[in-house]
Structures are given as structure tokens and as C-alpha cells.
Amino acid sequence: SGTFTKNGGVGTTTFNTNFGLTVNNTGTIDVQSGTVNMVPTTFNNDGVVNLATGATLTLGSTGAGAGVYTLNGTGQVNFTGGTQTFNTGADISGAGLFNVSGGTMTVVAAAMHADNLQLAGGTLDGTGALTVDNALTWTGGTQSGAGSTTVVPAASLTISGSPQLLTRTFTNQSTTGVWSGAGTIDMGGVFNNAGTLTATGDGTLRALSDNGTFNNSGTFTKNGGVGTTTFNTNFALTVNNTGTID
């Protein structure tokens, strides 16, 4: 409930689980240098996690909370395992990156904001509404649940690899969205392109066992590569265009 500071050295301070260790943060965890390896059985954050530029928090625990992550400069959270539930009041802010490479990030907050988010693996889940305000990089993993993810107009969106959208509503409002590479986007949810999405590679968008819907009310542009970008049906894919396909 006070302040725990990691300051000094470029190595790692570890909260580990040998048996059942629970860490409850209602104060401040302040990582000024090096890495904090937060991998107890349970980590509940209802306070503040602050990372200085260059500092890292590795998060591999199950827990919940309404706390905030303040990521300064190149500060980075690497979420690698477990299930973290983000309740009302939770927030991810700053120029640093919250990187989901494993585990499940469950958003139940009615409205949660993240400045810079990377989904490289694992799952983004939950019934809540997540808004990305600065940059979303989506290279893998799964978006699922009954909630929504929205990338605002001023934010950047970068999609590559072979991510999955299952039963979730994803809305791109970015005016600079890019879909690169030759990967496959597997869909069972709703993808709304209300901004600009430029396919610079030769990828495929297809439906999974659940029906997938791609709604284009903005501009979808194919520009780059000499191959083919495909909207394919593996099961039932619906494409609704009320904008521009260029």
C-alpha cells in the first residue's frame, strides 16, 4: 500500500511462485531500472505500476484490479501468461508499450483506454470496451469475447502475421492503418473499417467456424505487392461495403 521501487542495477528483481505467493498492489510499484519479474501465483493491481524509460515489467500471473500502468519512454510491460482482469478504472498510459505475448487480458471495464498496445500472442477477451489512443500493433494472438476494441482516428494501426478475431467487434478508425505481409486474418467476429486500411502485402481474410463480417464504411486500399489480397470463405464470410474499396 506504499511504494516499492526497483532502482539500481540492470538485472532482475523477481516475485516468484514456489508454492502460492499472492502480491496485492494498492500503492505504487515503481520500476526505475532493469526488470521486475512479476510471476507469483496471483498479482492484483489496484494501485499504480510505473515504469521509467528502459525499464521492464514481466507479468505472468493471474489476478484482477482497477489499477493503472504508467509506461514512460521505452518502458515496457511484457504480459506472458495467466489471466489478468481489468476492472473499471484500469488504464494503460504513456509512450511505453504494453505487450501481450501470452495469457489472457480480460477487459470487463465498460470503458478502458490504452495508449500503446501490442497483441503478439495470447488473448484479448472480455465484455468491456477497449480504446487504443496512440498505436495498436496486431501480429498474432486472438481477440475474443462479447466486448469491443476501437482504434481511434489519430492512432496508428499495424496488422501483420496471422491474428484471429473471434466473436469480438474490432473497429478501425485510424486514418493510417496498414495490413502487411502474406498472413491470414481468421474471423468469427465483426471487423469494422471506418477509417483507412491499406493492404501493402498479399494477405487473406477469411471466416472461421463462426460467421465473420467485414464492414467497410471507410477506405480499404490495396497498394503494394504484385500478388493477391483475398477475402475468402472458409465458412460464412460477409463483406458489406458502404465506403470505398480502392
Tab-separated table of N, CA, C and O in Angstrom, residues 28-143:
chain	number	residue	atom	x	y	z
A	28	THR	N	2.146	1.822	-5.032
A	28	THR	CA	2.899	2.071	-6.260
A	28	THR	C	4.045	1.083	-6.381
A	28	THR	O	4.820	0.902	-5.437
A	29	ILE	N	4.142	0.456	-7.528
A	29	ILE	CA	5.324	-0.313	-7.902
A	29	ILE	C	6.052	0.511	-8.949
A	29	ILE	O	5.521	0.759	-10.042
A	30	ASP	N	7.260	0.956	-8.609
A	30	ASP	CA	7.989	1.921	-9.421
A	30	ASP	C	9.280	1.270	-9.923
A	30	ASP	O	10.201	1.032	-9.148
A	31	VAL	N	9.320	0.971	-11.203
A	31	VAL	CA	10.488	0.323	-11.791
A	31	VAL	C	11.291	1.395	-12.516
A	31	VAL	O	10.895	1.869	-13.590
A	32	GLN	N	12.425	1.781	-11.918
A	32	GLN	CA	13.256	2.841	-12.475
A	32	GLN	C	14.382	2.308	-13.360
A	32	GLN	O	14.915	3.035	-14.191
A	33	SER	N	14.758	1.040	-13.165
A	33	SER	CA	15.825	0.460	-13.972
A	33	SER	C	15.684	-1.050	-13.968
A	33	SER	O	15.060	-1.633	-13.067
A	34	GLY	N	16.270	-1.685	-14.964
A	34	GLY	CA	16.265	-3.132	-15.021
A	34	GLY	C	14.884	-3.707	-15.215
A	34	GLY	O	14.005	-3.095	-15.844
A	35	THR	N	14.662	-4.896	-14.649
A	35	THR	CA	13.432	-5.651	-14.863
A	35	THR	C	12.852	-6.118	-13.534
A	35	THR	O	13.588	-6.578	-12.663
A	36	VAL	N	11.552	-6.018	-13.395
A	36	VAL	CA	10.830	-6.699	-12.327
A	36	VAL	C	10.083	-7.861	-12.955
A	36	VAL	O	9.271	-7.668	-13.870
A	37	ASN	N	10.385	-9.060	-12.482
A	37	ASN	CA	9.754	-10.270	-12.979
A	37	ASN	C	8.608	-10.616	-12.036
A	37	ASN	O	8.827	-11.182	-10.964
A	38	MET	N	7.366	-10.254	-12.426
A	38	MET	CA	6.203	-10.424	-11.560
A	38	MET	C	5.480	-11.701	-11.968
A	38	MET	O	4.581	-11.704	-12.813
A	39	VAL	N	5.906	-12.825	-11.358
A	39	VAL	CA	5.339	-14.118	-11.717
A	39	VAL	C	4.898	-14.914	-10.490
A	39	VAL	O	5.121	-16.129	-10.413
A	40	PRO	N	4.249	-14.276	-9.514
A	40	PRO	CA	3.690	-15.056	-8.412
A	40	PRO	C	2.432	-15.793	-8.882
A	40	PRO	O	1.995	-15.645	-10.028
A	41	THR	N	1.823	-16.566	-7.993
A	41	THR	CA	0.576	-17.233	-8.350
A	41	THR	C	-0.500	-16.219	-8.684
A	41	THR	O	-1.251	-16.371	-9.658
A	42	THR	N	-0.580	-15.143	-7.882
A	42	THR	CA	-1.621	-14.125	-8.063
A	42	THR	C	-1.003	-12.742	-7.963
A	42	THR	O	-0.229	-12.453	-7.046
A	43	PHE	N	-1.364	-11.866	-8.908
A	43	PHE	CA	-0.984	-10.453	-8.842
A	43	PHE	C	-2.230	-9.616	-9.083
A	43	PHE	O	-2.826	-9.638	-10.169
A	44	ASN	N	-2.649	-8.884	-8.041
A	44	ASN	CA	-3.804	-7.994	-8.124
A	44	ASN	C	-3.325	-6.552	-8.082
A	44	ASN	O	-2.645	-6.153	-7.135
A	45	ASN	N	-3.690	-5.786	-9.105
A	45	ASN	CA	-3.229	-4.400	-9.177
A	45	ASN	C	-4.404	-3.438	-9.066
A	45	ASN	O	-5.185	-3.274	-10.015
A	46	ASP	N	-4.513	-2.806	-7.909
A	46	ASP	CA	-5.496	-1.734	-7.710
A	46	ASP	C	-4.796	-0.412	-7.426
A	46	ASP	O	-5.434	0.552	-7.003
A	47	GLY	N	-3.502	-0.380	-7.665
A	47	GLY	CA	-2.720	0.830	-7.464
A	47	GLY	C	-2.103	1.305	-8.757
A	47	GLY	O	-2.759	1.359	-9.799
A	48	VAL	N	-0.809	1.643	-8.698
A	48	VAL	CA	-0.082	2.185	-9.845
A	48	VAL	C	1.146	1.329	-10.100
A	48	VAL	O	1.880	1.000	-9.162
A	49	VAL	N	1.363	0.968	-11.347
A	49	VAL	CA	2.626	0.389	-11.787
A	49	VAL	C	3.273	1.410	-12.703
A	49	VAL	O	2.727	1.746	-13.764
A	50	ASN	N	4.418	1.933	-12.295
A	50	ASN	CA	5.104	2.986	-13.052
A	50	ASN	C	6.431	2.448	-13.564
A	50	ASN	O	7.237	1.920	-12.796
A	51	LEU	N	6.657	2.590	-14.864
A	51	LEU	CA	7.914	2.162	-15.470
A	51	LEU	C	8.622	3.361	-16.069
A	51	LEU	O	8.044	4.100	-16.866
A	52	ALA	N	9.890	3.547	-15.683
A	52	ALA	CA	10.719	4.569	-16.303
A	52	ALA	C	11.161	4.094	-17.679
A	52	ALA	O	11.058	2.908	-18.023
A	53	THR	N	11.655	5.014	-18.480
A	53	THR	CA	12.135	4.640	-19.800
A	53	THR	C	13.245	3.595	-19.681
A	53	THR	O	14.129	3.691	-18.832
A	54	GLY	N	13.163	2.555	-20.480
A	54	GLY	CA	14.145	1.485	-20.451
A	54	GLY	C	13.856	0.378	-19.463
A	54	GLY	O	14.508	-0.668	-19.506
A	55	ALA	N	12.901	0.573	-18.570
A	55	ALA	CA	12.583	-0.430	-17.557
A	55	ALA	C	11.540	-1.410	-18.095
A	55	ALA	O	10.763	-1.099	-18.992
A	56	THR	N	11.515	-2.624	-17.503
A	56	THR	CA	10.623	-3.677	-17.974
A	56	THR	C	9.935	-4.349	-16.797
A	56	THR	O	10.559	-4.610	-15.763
A	57	LEU	N	8.657	-4.638	-16.967
A	57	LEU	CA	7.924	-5.496	-16.046
A	57	LEU	C	7.451	-6.709	-16.830
A	57	LEU	O	6.721	-6.576	-17.811
A	58	THR	N	7.884	-7.897	-16.399
A	58	THR	CA	7.377	-9.137	-16.976
A	58	THR	C	6.259	-9.638	-16.084
A	58	THR	O	6.461	-9.876	-14.890
A	59	LEU	N	5.064	-9.778	-16.664
A	59	LEU	CA	3.872	-10.128	-15.906
A	59	LEU	C	3.388	-11.500	-16.355
A	59	LEU	O	3.016	-11.685	-17.521
A	60	GLY	N	3.393	-12.458	-15.427
A	60	GLY	CA	2.991	-13.811	-15.774
A	60	GLY	C	2.112	-14.432	-14.710
A	60	GLY	O	2.339	-15.568	-14.305
A	61	SER	N	1.113	-13.671	-14.245
A	61	SER	CA	0.281	-14.101	-13.120
A	61	SER	C	-1.188	-13.875	-13.419
A	61	SER	O	-1.560	-13.046	-14.247
A	62	THR	N	-2.015	-14.587	-12.673
A	62	THR	CA	-3.466	-14.379	-12.728
A	62	THR	C	-3.867	-13.401	-11.630
A	62	THR	O	-3.338	-13.439	-10.518
A	63	GLY	N	-4.800	-12.511	-11.969
A	63	GLY	CA	-5.271	-11.553	-10.987
A	63	GLY	C	-6.254	-10.579	-11.596
A	63	GLY	O	-6.703	-10.750	-12.737
A	64	ALA	N	-6.593	-9.543	-10.833
A	64	ALA	CA	-7.585	-8.569	-11.276
A	64	ALA	C	-7.312	-7.241	-10.596
A	64	ALA	O	-6.536	-7.157	-9.644
A	65	GLY	N	-7.966	-6.189	-11.101
A	65	GLY	CA	-7.838	-4.898	-10.447
A	65	GLY	C	-8.264	-3.745	-11.318
A	65	GLY	O	-8.536	-3.897	-12.510
A	66	ALA	N	-8.321	-2.577	-10.692
A	66	ALA	CA	-8.696	-1.337	-11.364
A	66	ALA	C	-7.513	-0.385	-11.409
A	66	ALA	O	-7.678	0.829	-11.538
A	67	GLY	N	-6.307	-0.939	-11.317
A	67	GLY	CA	-5.114	-0.117	-11.271
A	67	GLY	C	-4.675	0.398	-12.620
A	67	GLY	O	-5.261	0.073	-13.666
A	68	VAL	N	-3.630	1.221	-12.604
A	68	VAL	CA	-3.127	1.853	-13.821
A	68	VAL	C	-1.681	1.445	-14.052
A	68	VAL	O	-0.926	1.183	-13.111
A	69	TYR	N	-1.328	1.394	-15.319
A	69	TYR	CA	0.045	1.170	-15.753
A	69	TYR	C	0.507	2.438	-16.453
A	69	TYR	O	-0.091	2.832	-17.471
A	70	THR	N	1.536	3.076	-15.905
A	70	THR	CA	2.100	4.279	-16.494
A	70	THR	C	3.456	3.921	-17.071
A	70	THR	O	4.407	3.633	-16.324
A	71	LEU	N	3.556	3.930	-18.396
A	71	LEU	CA	4.738	3.416	-19.094
A	71	LEU	C	5.430	4.582	-19.790
A	71	LEU	O	4.963	5.067	-20.829
A	72	ASN	N	6.539	5.024	-19.217
A	72	ASN	CA	7.236	6.201	-19.714
A	72	ASN	C	8.302	5.828	-20.742
A	72	ASN	O	8.980	4.808	-20.602
A	73	GLY	N	8.464	6.661	-21.753
A	73	GLY	CA	9.523	6.479	-22.732
A	73	GLY	C	9.468	5.115	-23.383
A	73	GLY	O	8.488	4.757	-24.037
A	74	THR	N	10.517	4.313	-23.183
A	74	THR	CA	10.574	2.962	-23.730
A	74	THR	C	10.245	1.902	-22.677
A	74	THR	O	10.535	0.716	-22.884
A	75	GLY	N	9.651	2.299	-21.581
A	75	GLY	CA	9.215	1.338	-20.575
A	75	GLY	C	8.227	0.348	-21.165
A	75	GLY	O	7.391	0.716	-21.994
A	76	GLN	N	8.324	-0.912	-20.735
A	76	GLN	CA	7.508	-1.945	-21.393
A	76	GLN	C	7.036	-2.991	-20.394
A	76	GLN	O	7.804	-3.492	-19.575
A	77	VAL	N	5.753	-3.336	-20.497
A	77	VAL	CA	5.192	-4.492	-19.798
A	77	VAL	C	5.097	-5.627	-20.793
A	77	VAL	O	4.521	-5.475	-21.874
A	78	ASN	N	5.650	-6.780	-20.436
A	78	ASN	CA	5.519	-7.993	-21.231
A	78	ASN	C	4.609	-8.954	-20.479
A	78	ASN	O	5.005	-9.539	-19.467
A	79	PHE	N	3.384	-9.073	-20.969
A	79	PHE	CA	2.404	-9.969	-20.350
A	79	PHE	C	2.531	-11.323	-21.024
A	79	PHE	O	2.231	-11.476	-22.207
A	80	THR	N	2.977	-12.319	-20.250
A	80	THR	CA	3.380	-13.588	-20.837
A	80	THR	C	2.491	-14.771	-20.470
A	80	THR	O	2.557	-15.813	-21.131
A	81	GLY	N	1.680	-14.663	-19.407
A	81	GLY	CA	0.878	-15.805	-19.004
A	81	GLY	C	-0.074	-15.456	-17.887
A	81	GLY	O	0.018	-14.404	-17.251
A	82	GLY	N	-1.018	-16.362	-17.632
A	82	GLY	CA	-2.044	-16.121	-16.633
A	82	GLY	C	-3.213	-15.363	-17.236
A	82	GLY	O	-3.261	-15.099	-18.446
A	83	THR	N	-4.162	-14.992	-16.390
A	83	THR	CA	-5.319	-14.199	-16.807
A	83	THR	C	-5.388	-12.955	-15.941
A	83	THR	O	-5.540	-13.056	-14.714
A	84	GLN	N	-5.262	-11.795	-16.556
A	84	GLN	CA	-5.379	-10.519	-15.852
A	84	GLN	C	-6.690	-9.852	-16.248
A	84	GLN	O	-6.951	-9.617	-17.431
A	85	THR	N	-7.522	-9.556	-15.245
A	85	THR	CA	-8.820	-8.929	-15.480
A	85	THR	C	-8.735	-7.446	-15.143
A	85	THR	O	-8.331	-7.071	-14.036
A	86	PHE	N	-9.121	-6.618	-16.101
A	86	PHE	CA	-9.041	-5.166	-15.969
A	86	PHE	C	-10.438	-4.626	-15.682
A	86	PHE	O	-11.312	-4.625	-16.554
A	87	ASN	N	-10.614	-4.153	-14.436
A	87	ASN	CA	-11.915	-3.659	-13.997
A	87	ASN	C	-12.056	-2.160	-14.260
A	87	ASN	O	-11.114	-1.493	-14.698
A	88	THR	N	-13.227	-1.633	-13.984
A	88	THR	CA	-13.496	-0.212	-14.189
A	88	THR	C	-12.476	0.644	-13.443
A	88	THR	O	-12.234	0.446	-12.246
A	89	GLY	N	-11.865	1.578	-14.165
A	89	GLY	CA	-10.807	2.424	-13.621
A	89	GLY	C	-9.428	2.046	-14.120
A	89	GLY	O	-8.497	2.847	-14.033
A	90	ALA	N	-9.287	0.844	-14.659
A	90	ALA	CA	-7.985	0.408	-15.177
A	90	ALA	C	-7.596	1.239	-16.393
A	90	ALA	O	-8.445	1.661	-17.190
A	91	ASP	N	-6.276	1.456	-16.553
A	91	ASP	CA	-5.804	2.330	-17.633
A	91	ASP	C	-4.345	1.999	-17.931
A	91	ASP	O	-3.583	1.632	-17.036
A	92	ILE	N	-3.981	2.116	-19.214
A	92	ILE	CA	-2.599	1.945	-19.647
A	92	ILE	C	-2.201	3.216	-20.377
A	92	ILE	O	-2.777	3.534	-21.428
A	93	SER	N	-1.244	3.958	-19.822
A	93	SER	CA	-0.917	5.265	-20.398
A	93	SER	C	0.591	5.413	-20.558
A	93	SER	O	1.384	4.663	-19.989
A	94	GLY	N	0.976	6.408	-21.356
A	94	GLY	CA	2.374	6.723	-21.563
A	94	GLY	C	2.881	6.275	-22.911
A	94	GLY	O	2.208	5.567	-23.666
A	95	ALA	N	4.113	6.679	-23.217
A	95	ALA	CA	4.714	6.383	-24.513
A	95	ALA	C	5.222	4.953	-24.622
A	95	ALA	O	5.535	4.478	-25.721
A	96	GLY	N	5.341	4.249	-23.487
A	96	GLY	CA	5.823	2.880	-23.489
A	96	GLY	C	4.793	1.907	-24.008
A	96	GLY	O	3.660	2.267	-24.374
A	97	LEU	N	5.158	0.622	-24.004
A	97	LEU	CA	4.367	-0.410	-24.672
A	97	LEU	C	3.873	-1.446	-23.678
A	97	LEU	O	4.627	-1.937	-22.838
A	98	PHE	N	2.595	-1.810	-23.807
A	98	PHE	CA	2.027	-2.958	-23.109
A	98	PHE	C	1.932	-4.072	-24.133
A	98	PHE	O	1.111	-4.034	-25.049
A	99	ASN	N	2.796	-5.092	-23.996
A	99	ASN	CA	2.925	-6.150	-24.989
A	99	ASN	C	2.310	-7.434	-24.461
A	99	ASN	O	2.750	-7.982	-23.455
A	100	VAL	N	1.277	-7.913	-25.151
A	100	VAL	CA	0.629	-9.177	-24.794
A	100	VAL	C	1.192	-10.260	-25.699
A	100	VAL	O	0.925	-10.284	-26.902
A	101	SER	N	1.983	-11.165	-25.111
A	101	SER	CA	2.577	-12.248	-25.895
A	101	SER	C	2.074	-13.612	-25.460
A	101	SER	O	2.387	-14.627	-26.077
A	102	GLY	N	1.292	-13.644	-24.385
A	102	GLY	CA	0.721	-14.880	-23.876
A	102	GLY	C	-0.321	-14.548	-22.833
A	102	GLY	O	-0.539	-13.383	-22.488
A	103	GLY	N	-0.995	-15.569	-22.310
A	103	GLY	CA	-2.003	-15.335	-21.298
A	103	GLY	C	-3.257	-14.703	-21.871
A	103	GLY	O	-3.445	-14.627	-23.085
A	104	THR	N	-4.120	-14.226	-20.957
A	104	THR	CA	-5.400	-13.633	-21.351
A	104	THR	C	-5.573	-12.288	-20.665
A	104	THR	O	-5.553	-12.202	-19.438
A	105	MET	N	-5.758	-11.264	-21.462
A	105	MET	CA	-6.067	-9.918	-20.982
A	105	MET	C	-7.578	-9.747	-21.088
A	105	MET	O	-8.117	-9.626	-22.188
A	106	THR	N	-8.256	-9.770	-19.941
A	106	THR	CA	-9.709	-9.718	-19.917
A	106	THR	C	-10.173	-8.319	-19.510
A	106	THR	O	-9.913	-7.888	-18.386
A	107	VAL	N	-10.835	-7.637	-20.411
A	107	VAL	CA	-11.326	-6.283	-20.161
A	107	VAL	C	-12.809	-6.359	-19.824
A	107	VAL	O	-13.632	-6.704	-20.675
A	108	VAL	N	-13.152	-6.062	-18.575
A	108	VAL	CA	-14.561	-6.015	-18.169
A	108	VAL	C	-15.003	-4.588	-17.883
A	108	VAL	O	-16.196	-4.338	-17.693
A	109	ALA	N	-14.046	-3.655	-17.849
A	109	ALA	CA	-14.391	-2.240	-17.670
A	109	ALA	C	-15.266	-1.770	-18.819
A	109	ALA	O	-15.020	-2.103	-19.984
A	110	ALA	N	-16.297	-1.007	-18.504
A	110	ALA	CA	-17.192	-0.503	-19.548
A	110	ALA	C	-16.438	0.360	-20.545
A	110	ALA	O	-16.761	0.366	-21.744
A	111	ALA	N	-15.420	1.078	-20.067
A	111	ALA	CA	-14.597	1.913	-20.942
A	111	ALA	C	-13.178	1.939	-20.397
A	111	ALA	O	-12.923	2.488	-19.326
A	112	MET	N	-12.259	1.334	-21.128
A	112	MET	CA	-10.853	1.311	-20.750
A	112	MET	C	-10.023	1.844	-21.903
A	112	MET	O	-10.341	1.588	-23.074
A	113	HIS	N	-8.946	2.571	-21.576
A	113	HIS	CA	-8.077	3.139	-22.596
A	113	HIS	C	-6.661	2.594	-22.453
A	113	HIS	O	-6.161	2.374	-21.347
A	114	ALA	N	-6.013	2.379	-23.596
A	114	ALA	CA	-4.603	2.002	-23.642
A	114	ALA	C	-3.931	2.863	-24.695
A	114	ALA	O	-4.430	2.970	-25.823
A	115	ASP	N	-2.820	3.484	-24.344
A	115	ASP	CA	-2.130	4.334	-25.315
A	115	ASP	C	-1.430	3.499	-26.382
A	115	ASP	O	-1.621	3.730	-27.577
A	116	ASN	N	-0.599	2.542	-25.951
A	116	ASN	CA	0.194	1.748	-26.897
A	116	ASN	C	0.090	0.282	-26.524
A	116	ASN	O	0.556	-0.128	-25.456
A	117	LEU	N	-0.493	-0.499	-27.423
A	117	LEU	CA	-0.762	-1.906	-27.155
A	117	LEU	C	-0.239	-2.758	-28.299
A	117	LEU	O	-0.419	-2.409	-29.479
A	118	GLN	N	0.399	-3.862	-27.943
A	118	GLN	CA	0.808	-4.842	-28.949
A	118	GLN	C	0.210	-6.190	-28.583
A	118	GLN	O	0.363	-6.660	-27.456
A	119	LEU	N	-0.480	-6.801	-29.543
A	119	LEU	CA	-1.024	-8.142	-29.359
A	119	LEU	C	-0.244	-9.061	-30.283
A	119	LEU	O	-0.468	-9.113	-31.490
A	120	ALA	N	0.730	-9.779	-29.678
A	120	ALA	CA	1.600	-10.665	-30.439
A	120	ALA	C	1.247	-12.129	-30.219
A	120	ALA	O	1.652	-12.997	-30.995
A	121	GLY	N	0.524	-12.406	-29.156
A	121	GLY	CA	0.105	-13.750	-28.807
A	121	GLY	C	-0.929	-13.654	-27.710
A	121	GLY	O	-1.370	-12.568	-27.329
A	122	GLY	N	-1.327	-14.797	-27.165
A	122	GLY	CA	-2.306	-14.767	-26.103
A	122	GLY	C	-3.670	-14.323	-26.594
A	122	GLY	O	-3.988	-14.404	-27.784
A	123	THR	N	-4.475	-13.804	-25.654
A	123	THR	CA	-5.867	-13.468	-25.956
A	123	THR	C	-6.260	-12.150	-25.318
A	123	THR	O	-5.959	-11.901	-24.149
A	124	LEU	N	-6.952	-11.312	-26.091
A	124	LEU	CA	-7.649	-10.137	-25.573
A	124	LEU	C	-9.123	-10.504	-25.509
A	124	LEU	O	-9.746	-10.782	-26.539
A	125	ASP	N	-9.685	-10.501	-24.309
A	125	ASP	CA	-11.008	-11.067	-24.086
A	125	ASP	C	-11.843	-10.103	-23.245
A	125	ASP	O	-11.372	-9.050	-22.828
A	126	GLY	N	-13.087	-10.485	-22.992
A	126	GLY	CA	-13.914	-9.739	-22.060
A	126	GLY	C	-15.099	-9.051	-22.709
A	126	GLY	O	-15.215	-8.947	-23.928
A	127	THR	N	-15.973	-8.539	-21.846
A	127	THR	CA	-17.205	-7.884	-22.281
A	127	THR	C	-17.059	-6.374	-22.381
A	127	THR	O	-17.989	-5.691	-22.817
A	128	GLY	N	-15.939	-5.838	-21.974
A	128	GLY	CA	-15.752	-4.397	-21.932
A	128	GLY	C	-15.297	-3.799	-23.246
A	128	GLY	O	-15.028	-4.500	-24.230
A	129	ALA	N	-15.212	-2.464	-23.250
A	129	ALA	CA	-14.817	-1.703	-24.438
A	129	ALA	C	-13.417	-1.143	-24.225
A	129	ALA	O	-13.189	-0.333	-23.323
A	130	LEU	N	-12.481	-1.575	-25.079
A	130	LEU	CA	-11.097	-1.109	-25.022
A	130	LEU	C	-10.848	-0.147	-26.174
A	130	LEU	O	-11.114	-0.486	-27.335
A	131	THR	N	-10.313	1.025	-25.859
A	131	THR	CA	-9.981	2.028	-26.870
A	131	THR	C	-8.481	2.237	-26.884
A	131	THR	O	-7.871	2.477	-25.833
A	132	VAL	N	-7.882	2.137	-28.072
A	132	VAL	CA	-6.450	2.363	-28.239
A	132	VAL	C	-6.258	3.768	-28.776
A	132	VAL	O	-6.764	4.114	-29.850
A	133	ASP	N	-5.503	4.586	-28.035
A	133	ASP	CA	-5.425	6.019	-28.324
A	133	ASP	C	-4.212	6.438	-29.131
A	133	ASP	O	-4.208	7.528	-29.713
A	134	ASN	N	-3.159	5.602	-29.181
A	134	ASN	CA	-1.956	6.028	-29.895
A	134	ASN	C	-1.478	5.016	-30.927
A	134	ASN	O	-1.207	5.383	-32.066
A	135	ALA	N	-1.363	3.738	-30.549
A	135	ALA	CA	-0.859	2.751	-31.508
A	135	ALA	C	-1.264	1.348	-31.094
A	135	ALA	O	-1.097	0.967	-29.930
A	136	LEU	N	-1.766	0.586	-32.069
A	136	LEU	CA	-2.019	-0.842	-31.888
A	136	LEU	C	-1.229	-1.603	-32.937
A	136	LEU	O	-1.366	-1.354	-34.140
A	137	THR	N	-0.399	-2.540	-32.464
A	137	THR	CA	0.311	-3.460	-33.343
A	137	THR	C	-0.253	-4.845	-33.097
A	137	THR	O	-0.180	-5.362	-31.976
A	138	TRP	N	-0.812	-5.458	-34.142
A	138	TRP	CA	-1.503	-6.744	-34.006
A	138	TRP	C	-0.832	-7.741	-34.937
A	138	TRP	O	-1.031	-7.704	-36.142
A	139	THR	N	0.000	-8.610	-34.361
A	139	THR	CA	0.779	-9.542	-35.167
A	139	THR	C	0.427	-10.996	-34.908
A	139	THR	O	0.939	-11.890	-35.584
A	140	GLY	N	-0.418	-11.254	-33.922
A	140	GLY	CA	-0.784	-12.620	-33.586
A	140	GLY	C	-1.782	-12.613	-32.457
A	140	GLY	O	-2.329	-11.581	-32.066
A	141	GLY	N	-2.033	-13.797	-31.907
A	141	GLY	CA	-2.975	-13.889	-30.812
A	141	GLY	C	-4.404	-13.783	-31.277
A	141	GLY	O	-4.713	-13.776	-32.470
A	142	THR	N	-5.300	-13.650	-30.299
A	142	THR	CA	-6.737	-13.710	-30.555
A	142	THR	C	-7.453	-12.586	-29.831
A	142	THR	O	-7.158	-12.291	-28.675
A	143	GLN	N	-8.416	-11.968	-30.510
A	143	GLN	CA	-9.365	-11.068	-29.863
A	143	GLN	C	-10.701	-11.797	-29.800
A	143	GLN	O	-11.215	-12.252	-30.826
